[in-house]
Amino acid sequence: MKRILLAMTVMAGWTYAAQPPMRFISHRGESMDAPENTMAAFRLSQERGVFGFECDIYTTSDNEIICLHDVTLDRTTDGSGKPGDFTLAELRKLDAGLWKNEKFKGERIPTLTEALTLAREGSEIYIDIKRADIPRLVEIVKAEPKATAERIVFLGGGGNIPQLRELLPDYRTYWVVGVREKEDGTLTPSAQEAVAALKKMGAHGIDLQGHGAAAQKLITKAYVQTIKDAGFSFHVWTINSAVRAAELAELGAETITTDCGGRLAELLTQPPPPLPTPLVHWTFDSGSSANSGTGGAAYDAKLSGAPERVAGVRGEALRLDGVDDAARLDYRLPEQGTIALWYKPESFYNYNTVLDNEVNADWWEMWIYETGVLKFRVANGTGDVACNLKQFGGPGRWYHMVVVWDFASARTARLFVDGAACASGAMPNWVKPGGHVTFGGGHPGNKKGRGDLDDVRLYREPLTDAQVWALFRSTK
């Protein structure tokens, strides 16, 4: 399973104590920060006090059950092929952590039995059945005393839920389903379709895709209430935005699956932290390109082309024409820092450059693909992070984009969109930037960006998740 702005009336009335209760489920464990479907990710979920974690399961060739998401081993291990073609002993030789970060080197593919040992009172483990032998699954669950019906939830579809209900009648089962648009333009599953399907398969609730424009349109208060009035529970996946999580909780979602449960819980229950003063802050208001940050006039925006002044997130913004318009900052980026900005891409295309650097066409750059994927990289293979903007919406809307890099201590780069942590990437090597950062693109080897640019900030500090969230809320 792998977000969308809260209505301004809700944002205006935000108080931390008044929010509806939110229970988060760590998607494949705390997979934003640890390798997915590993004991490290599951334990991190519990260390952060998240309500529960989810794992995906497959059966091996010798009828053992392991935790893995993909149909092959290729993406998340140093092996290749289908898990069902290998014995457990063979799979245990693979490294399931190094792909995420050097510090997870040696992490192994866990068995479901190992994951179930983490079951505890007041918490839940969601088991998403990819390809697993149901009788063997039942046998494993029954063999673990901690895996009680109050602590274990099964996720699946019409093919396996009826069998699970028969073999484990006391355990809950949720129907996992995505949201899609039919040929006639209607969205499915409608509330009526969902209720009918849940009744037919005998599930206890629905675990519905909660991110994306279609899901935002489909899931309303009435939608959720229709499902609950029919006697079923309502759950959503996979939400990494605190804004969207708060919205879905307000609509009635009982659990929210996320890659970063600990972070979301903290963001939504703690008051916002103070923000440092930026070195650079361009508002572009009143026809000005001046820097209102602590760096003063030395870091005023140097405009090229003739960017049009248009309505921004607040006040005015620059409209970059994708031909020769740009705003250049004469500053060499330090070993740690943060760049935050608002950008409204006119369209998604290869390659809509948000920012780049004079040193190299492929270093210190952020751009948008025609697929809607926003990407930032320090260089190839270092500080490489991406986020699909289509989770939030399409072109022609404002996005708050933030990149945080820290080579001095954490050695990571992190990408945020609309206050949500999208991805983190290792920075094993320092790649020295040039003396200019150009918003809209300035390197001759890159295409220019076409869209509106507003409220550009540069900090010499790596902002925390909570600070990025606070910045997003304060500028929207």
JSON list of C-alpha atoms in Angstrom, two decimals, residues 333-473:
[
{"chain": "A", "resi": 333, "resn": "LEU", "atom": "CA", "xyz": [25.19, 25.85, 0.24]},
{"chain": "A", "resi": 334, "resn": "PRO", "atom": "CA", "xyz": [26.67, 24.64, 3.56]},
{"chain": "A", "resi": 335, "resn": "GLU", "atom": "CA", "xyz": [26.99, 21.06, 4.81]},
{"chain": "A", "resi": 336, "resn": "GLN", "atom": "CA", "xyz": [23.60, 21.28, 6.49]},
{"chain": "A", "resi": 337, "resn": "GLY", "atom": "CA", "xyz": [20.58, 23.39, 5.83]},
{"chain": "A", "resi": 338, "resn": "THR", "atom": "CA", "xyz": [17.03, 23.71, 4.51]},
{"chain": "A", "resi": 339, "resn": "ILE", "atom": "CA", "xyz": [15.45, 25.15, 1.38]},
{"chain": "A", "resi": 340, "resn": "ALA", "atom": "CA", "xyz": [11.70, 25.77, 1.55]},
{"chain": "A", "resi": 341, "resn": "LEU", "atom": "CA", "xyz": [9.51, 27.24, -1.17]},
{"chain": "A", "resi": 342, "resn": "TRP", "atom": "CA", "xyz": [6.04, 27.29, -2.68]},
{"chain": "A", "resi": 343, "resn": "TYR", "atom": "CA", "xyz": [5.76, 26.22, -6.31]},
{"chain": "A", "resi": 344, "resn": "LYS", "atom": "CA", "xyz": [2.75, 25.92, -8.61]},
{"chain": "A", "resi": 345, "resn": "PRO", "atom": "CA", "xyz": [3.81, 23.95, -11.69]},
{"chain": "A", "resi": 346, "resn": "GLU", "atom": "CA", "xyz": [1.92, 24.94, -14.83]},
{"chain": "A", "resi": 347, "resn": "SER", "atom": "CA", "xyz": [2.21, 21.34, -15.98]},
{"chain": "A", "resi": 348, "resn": "PHE", "atom": "CA", "xyz": [4.07, 18.13, -15.28]},
{"chain": "A", "resi": 349, "resn": "TYR", "atom": "CA", "xyz": [6.75, 17.51, -17.90]},
{"chain": "A", "resi": 350, "resn": "ASN", "atom": "CA", "xyz": [10.29, 16.19, -18.28]},
{"chain": "A", "resi": 351, "resn": "TYR", "atom": "CA", "xyz": [11.93, 18.14, -16.73]},
{"chain": "A", "resi": 352, "resn": "ASN", "atom": "CA", "xyz": [10.22, 20.99, -14.88]},
{"chain": "A", "resi": 353, "resn": "THR", "atom": "CA", "xyz": [13.22, 22.33, -12.95]},
{"chain": "A", "resi": 354, "resn": "VAL", "atom": "CA", "xyz": [12.40, 23.80, -9.55]},
{"chain": "A", "resi": 355, "resn": "LEU", "atom": "CA", "xyz": [16.02, 24.56, -8.63]},
{"chain": "A", "resi": 356, "resn": "ASP", "atom": "CA", "xyz": [19.51, 23.63, -9.71]},
{"chain": "A", "resi": 357, "resn": "ASN", "atom": "CA", "xyz": [23.16, 24.55, -9.16]},
{"chain": "A", "resi": 358, "resn": "GLU", "atom": "CA", "xyz": [25.91, 25.85, -11.40]},
{"chain": "A", "resi": 359, "resn": "VAL", "atom": "CA", "xyz": [28.37, 23.13, -10.41]},
{"chain": "A", "resi": 360, "resn": "ASN", "atom": "CA", "xyz": [26.80, 20.29, -12.42]},
{"chain": "A", "resi": 361, "resn": "ALA", "atom": "CA", "xyz": [23.54, 19.62, -14.27]},
{"chain": "A", "resi": 362, "resn": "ASP", "atom": "CA", "xyz": [22.97, 16.52, -12.12]},
{"chain": "A", "resi": 363, "resn": "TRP", "atom": "CA", "xyz": [24.03, 17.89, -8.72]},
{"chain": "A", "resi": 364, "resn": "TRP", "atom": "CA", "xyz": [22.01, 19.83, -6.16]},
{"chain": "A", "resi": 365, "resn": "GLU", "atom": "CA", "xyz": [18.83, 19.91, -8.22]},
{"chain": "A", "resi": 366, "resn": "MET", "atom": "CA", "xyz": [15.09, 19.52, -7.79]},
{"chain": "A", "resi": 367, "resn": "TRP", "atom": "CA", "xyz": [12.70, 18.85, -10.67]},
{"chain": "A", "resi": 368, "resn": "ILE", "atom": "CA", "xyz": [9.33, 17.36, -11.62]},
{"chain": "A", "resi": 369, "resn": "TYR", "atom": "CA", "xyz": [8.83, 14.54, -14.11]},
{"chain": "A", "resi": 370, "resn": "GLU", "atom": "CA", "xyz": [5.85, 14.25, -16.47]},
{"chain": "A", "resi": 371, "resn": "THR", "atom": "CA", "xyz": [4.59, 11.49, -14.16]},
{"chain": "A", "resi": 372, "resn": "GLY", "atom": "CA", "xyz": [4.23, 14.02, -11.33]},
{"chain": "A", "resi": 373, "resn": "VAL", "atom": "CA", "xyz": [7.20, 12.68, -9.40]},
{"chain": "A", "resi": 374, "resn": "LEU", "atom": "CA", "xyz": [9.14, 15.42, -7.61]},
{"chain": "A", "resi": 375, "resn": "LYS", "atom": "CA", "xyz": [12.79, 14.55, -7.17]},
{"chain": "A", "resi": 376, "resn": "PHE", "atom": "CA", "xyz": [15.77, 16.08, -5.37]},
{"chain": "A", "resi": 377, "resn": "ARG", "atom": "CA", "xyz": [19.32, 14.88, -5.36]},
{"chain": "A", "resi": 378, "resn": "VAL", "atom": "CA", "xyz": [22.64, 16.10, -4.07]},
{"chain": "A", "resi": 379, "resn": "ALA", "atom": "CA", "xyz": [24.22, 13.92, -6.76]},
{"chain": "A", "resi": 380, "resn": "ASN", "atom": "CA", "xyz": [23.60, 10.56, -8.37]},
{"chain": "A", "resi": 381, "resn": "GLY", "atom": "CA", "xyz": [23.39, 8.04, -5.54]},
{"chain": "A", "resi": 382, "resn": "THR", "atom": "CA", "xyz": [23.65, 10.52, -2.68]},
{"chain": "A", "resi": 383, "resn": "GLY", "atom": "CA", "xyz": [20.83, 12.47, -1.05]},
{"chain": "A", "resi": 384, "resn": "ASP", "atom": "CA", "xyz": [18.49, 11.06, -3.68]},
{"chain": "A", "resi": 385, "resn": "VAL", "atom": "CA", "xyz": [14.80, 11.45, -2.66]},
{"chain": "A", "resi": 386, "resn": "ALA", "atom": "CA", "xyz": [11.48, 11.52, -4.51]},
{"chain": "A", "resi": 387, "resn": "CYS", "atom": "CA", "xyz": [7.74, 12.06, -3.94]},
{"chain": "A", "resi": 388, "resn": "ASN", "atom": "CA", "xyz": [4.79, 11.63, -6.29]},
{"chain": "A", "resi": 389, "resn": "LEU", "atom": "CA", "xyz": [2.84, 14.90, -6.33]},
{"chain": "A", "resi": 390, "resn": "LYS", "atom": "CA", "xyz": [-0.19, 13.09, -7.73]},
{"chain": "A", "resi": 391, "resn": "GLN", "atom": "CA", "xyz": [-0.79, 11.87, -4.18]},
{"chain": "A", "resi": 392, "resn": "PHE", "atom": "CA", "xyz": [-1.74, 15.47, -3.43]},
{"chain": "A", "resi": 393, "resn": "GLY", "atom": "CA", "xyz": [-3.22, 16.62, -6.72]},
{"chain": "A", "resi": 394, "resn": "GLY", "atom": "CA", "xyz": [-2.20, 17.62, -10.21]},
{"chain": "A", "resi": 395, "resn": "PRO", "atom": "CA", "xyz": [-0.48, 20.57, -11.86]},
{"chain": "A", "resi": 396, "resn": "GLY", "atom": "CA", "xyz": [-1.87, 24.06, -11.44]},
{"chain": "A", "resi": 397, "resn": "ARG", "atom": "CA", "xyz": [-1.98, 24.02, -7.63]},
{"chain": "A", "resi": 398, "resn": "TRP", "atom": "CA", "xyz": [0.45, 25.26, -5.00]},
{"chain": "A", "resi": 399, "resn": "TYR", "atom": "CA", "xyz": [2.82, 22.79, -3.36]},
{"chain": "A", "resi": 400, "resn": "HIS", "atom": "CA", "xyz": [5.01, 23.53, -0.35]},
{"chain": "A", "resi": 401, "resn": "MET", "atom": "CA", "xyz": [8.33, 21.86, -1.15]},
{"chain": "A", "resi": 402, "resn": "VAL", "atom": "CA", "xyz": [11.09, 21.50, 1.43]},
{"chain": "A", "resi": 403, "resn": "VAL", "atom": "CA", "xyz": [14.43, 19.77, 1.22]},
{"chain": "A", "resi": 404, "resn": "VAL", "atom": "CA", "xyz": [16.54, 19.29, 4.35]},
{"chain": "A", "resi": 405, "resn": "TRP", "atom": "CA", "xyz": [20.10, 18.05, 4.14]},
{"chain": "A", "resi": 406, "resn": "ASP", "atom": "CA", "xyz": [22.54, 17.23, 6.91]},
{"chain": "A", "resi": 407, "resn": "PHE", "atom": "CA", "xyz": [25.96, 15.92, 6.02]},
{"chain": "A", "resi": 408, "resn": "ALA", "atom": "CA", "xyz": [27.49, 17.19, 9.26]},
{"chain": "A", "resi": 409, "resn": "SER", "atom": "CA", "xyz": [25.74, 14.66, 11.53]},
{"chain": "A", "resi": 410, "resn": "ALA", "atom": "CA", "xyz": [22.80, 12.62, 10.20]},
{"chain": "A", "resi": 411, "resn": "ARG", "atom": "CA", "xyz": [24.22, 12.31, 6.67]},
{"chain": "A", "resi": 412, "resn": "THR", "atom": "CA", "xyz": [20.78, 12.27, 5.12]},
{"chain": "A", "resi": 413, "resn": "ALA", "atom": "CA", "xyz": [18.62, 14.36, 2.82]},
{"chain": "A", "resi": 414, "resn": "ARG", "atom": "CA", "xyz": [14.87, 14.57, 3.42]},
{"chain": "A", "resi": 415, "resn": "LEU", "atom": "CA", "xyz": [12.07, 15.73, 1.14]},
{"chain": "A", "resi": 416, "resn": "PHE", "atom": "CA", "xyz": [8.74, 17.19, 2.34]},
{"chain": "A", "resi": 417, "resn": "VAL", "atom": "CA", "xyz": [5.61, 18.18, 0.44]},
{"chain": "A", "resi": 418, "resn": "ASP", "atom": "CA", "xyz": [2.80, 20.14, 2.10]},
{"chain": "A", "resi": 419, "resn": "GLY", "atom": "CA", "xyz": [4.32, 19.51, 5.51]},
{"chain": "A", "resi": 420, "resn": "ALA", "atom": "CA", "xyz": [4.55, 15.76, 5.00]},
{"chain": "A", "resi": 421, "resn": "ALA", "atom": "CA", "xyz": [7.79, 13.82, 5.13]},
{"chain": "A", "resi": 422, "resn": "CYS", "atom": "CA", "xyz": [7.97, 12.01, 1.79]},
{"chain": "A", "resi": 423, "resn": "ALA", "atom": "CA", "xyz": [11.36, 10.35, 1.75]},
{"chain": "A", "resi": 424, "resn": "SER", "atom": "CA", "xyz": [14.84, 10.31, 3.20]},
{"chain": "A", "resi": 425, "resn": "GLY", "atom": "CA", "xyz": [18.03, 9.36, 1.42]},
{"chain": "A", "resi": 426, "resn": "ALA", "atom": "CA", "xyz": [21.53, 8.64, 2.63]},
{"chain": "A", "resi": 427, "resn": "MET", "atom": "CA", "xyz": [24.33, 11.15, 1.98]},
{"chain": "A", "resi": 428, "resn": "PRO", "atom": "CA", "xyz": [27.44, 8.98, 2.20]},
{"chain": "A", "resi": 429, "resn": "ASN", "atom": "CA", "xyz": [29.59, 11.59, 0.45]},
{"chain": "A", "resi": 430, "resn": "TRP", "atom": "CA", "xyz": [29.78, 15.36, 0.47]},
{"chain": "A", "resi": 431, "resn": "VAL", "atom": "CA", "xyz": [29.36, 16.87, -2.97]},
{"chain": "A", "resi": 432, "resn": "LYS", "atom": "CA", "xyz": [30.49, 20.48, -2.92]},
{"chain": "A", "resi": 433, "resn": "PRO", "atom": "CA", "xyz": [27.94, 22.81, -4.52]},
{"chain": "A", "resi": 434, "resn": "GLY", "atom": "CA", "xyz": [28.76, 25.78, -6.72]},
{"chain": "A", "resi": 435, "resn": "GLY", "atom": "CA", "xyz": [28.28, 29.40, -5.73]},
{"chain": "A", "resi": 436, "resn": "HIS", "atom": "CA", "xyz": [24.80, 29.82, -7.24]},
{"chain": "A", "resi": 437, "resn": "VAL", "atom": "CA", "xyz": [21.40, 28.22, -6.64]},
{"chain": "A", "resi": 438, "resn": "THR", "atom": "CA", "xyz": [18.94, 29.05, -9.40]},
{"chain": "A", "resi": 439, "resn": "PHE", "atom": "CA", "xyz": [15.20, 28.67, -8.91]},
{"chain": "A", "resi": 440, "resn": "GLY", "atom": "CA", "xyz": [13.57, 27.81, -12.20]},
{"chain": "A", "resi": 441, "resn": "GLY", "atom": "CA", "xyz": [16.83, 26.36, -13.50]},
{"chain": "A", "resi": 442, "resn": "GLY", "atom": "CA", "xyz": [20.04, 28.00, -14.60]},
{"chain": "A", "resi": 443, "resn": "HIS", "atom": "CA", "xyz": [22.39, 25.25, -15.69]},
{"chain": "A", "resi": 444, "resn": "PRO", "atom": "CA", "xyz": [22.58, 24.97, -19.51]},
{"chain": "A", "resi": 445, "resn": "GLY", "atom": "CA", "xyz": [22.25, 21.21, -19.22]},
{"chain": "A", "resi": 446, "resn": "ASN", "atom": "CA", "xyz": [18.80, 21.41, -17.60]},
{"chain": "A", "resi": 447, "resn": "LYS", "atom": "CA", "xyz": [15.36, 22.37, -18.89]},
{"chain": "A", "resi": 448, "resn": "LYS", "atom": "CA", "xyz": [13.80, 25.48, -17.40]},
{"chain": "A", "resi": 449, "resn": "GLY", "atom": "CA", "xyz": [10.97, 25.40, -14.91]},
{"chain": "A", "resi": 450, "resn": "ARG", "atom": "CA", "xyz": [7.51, 26.66, -15.83]},
{"chain": "A", "resi": 451, "resn": "GLY", "atom": "CA", "xyz": [5.27, 27.66, -12.95]},
{"chain": "A", "resi": 452, "resn": "ASP", "atom": "CA", "xyz": [4.74, 30.14, -10.10]},
{"chain": "A", "resi": 453, "resn": "LEU", "atom": "CA", "xyz": [7.34, 30.60, -7.34]},
{"chain": "A", "resi": 454, "resn": "ASP", "atom": "CA", "xyz": [6.70, 32.15, -3.92]},
{"chain": "A", "resi": 455, "resn": "ASP", "atom": "CA", "xyz": [8.05, 32.47, -0.38]},
{"chain": "A", "resi": 456, "resn": "VAL", "atom": "CA", "xyz": [11.55, 31.06, -0.89]},
{"chain": "A", "resi": 457, "resn": "ARG", "atom": "CA", "xyz": [13.51, 30.47, 2.31]},
{"chain": "A", "resi": 458, "resn": "LEU", "atom": "CA", "xyz": [16.98, 29.15, 3.07]},
{"chain": "A", "resi": 459, "resn": "TYR", "atom": "CA", "xyz": [18.06, 28.14, 6.55]},
{"chain": "A", "resi": 460, "resn": "ARG", "atom": "CA", "xyz": [21.55, 27.22, 7.68]},
{"chain": "A", "resi": 461, "resn": "GLU", "atom": "CA", "xyz": [19.95, 24.70, 10.01]},
{"chain": "A", "resi": 462, "resn": "PRO", "atom": "CA", "xyz": [18.38, 21.34, 9.10]},
{"chain": "A", "resi": 463, "resn": "LEU", "atom": "CA", "xyz": [14.77, 21.84, 10.17]},
{"chain": "A", "resi": 464, "resn": "THR", "atom": "CA", "xyz": [13.07, 19.05, 12.08]},
{"chain": "A", "resi": 465, "resn": "ASP", "atom": "CA", "xyz": [9.88, 17.38, 10.90]},
{"chain": "A", "resi": 466, "resn": "ALA", "atom": "CA", "xyz": [7.90, 19.42, 13.43]},
{"chain": "A", "resi": 467, "resn": "GLN", "atom": "CA", "xyz": [9.49, 22.66, 12.24]},
{"chain": "A", "resi": 468, "resn": "VAL", "atom": "CA", "xyz": [8.72, 21.87, 8.59]},
{"chain": "A", "resi": 469, "resn": "TRP", "atom": "CA", "xyz": [5.12, 21.14, 9.56]},
{"chain": "A", "resi": 470, "resn": "ALA", "atom": "CA", "xyz": [4.94, 24.41, 11.54]},
{"chain": "A", "resi": 471, "resn": "LEU", "atom": "CA", "xyz": [6.40, 26.34, 8.59]},
{"chain": "A", "resi": 472, "resn": "PHE", "atom": "CA", "xyz": [3.86, 24.85, 6.21]},
{"chain": "A", "resi": 473, "resn": "ARG", "atom": "CA", "xyz": [0.97, 25.75, 8.50]}
]
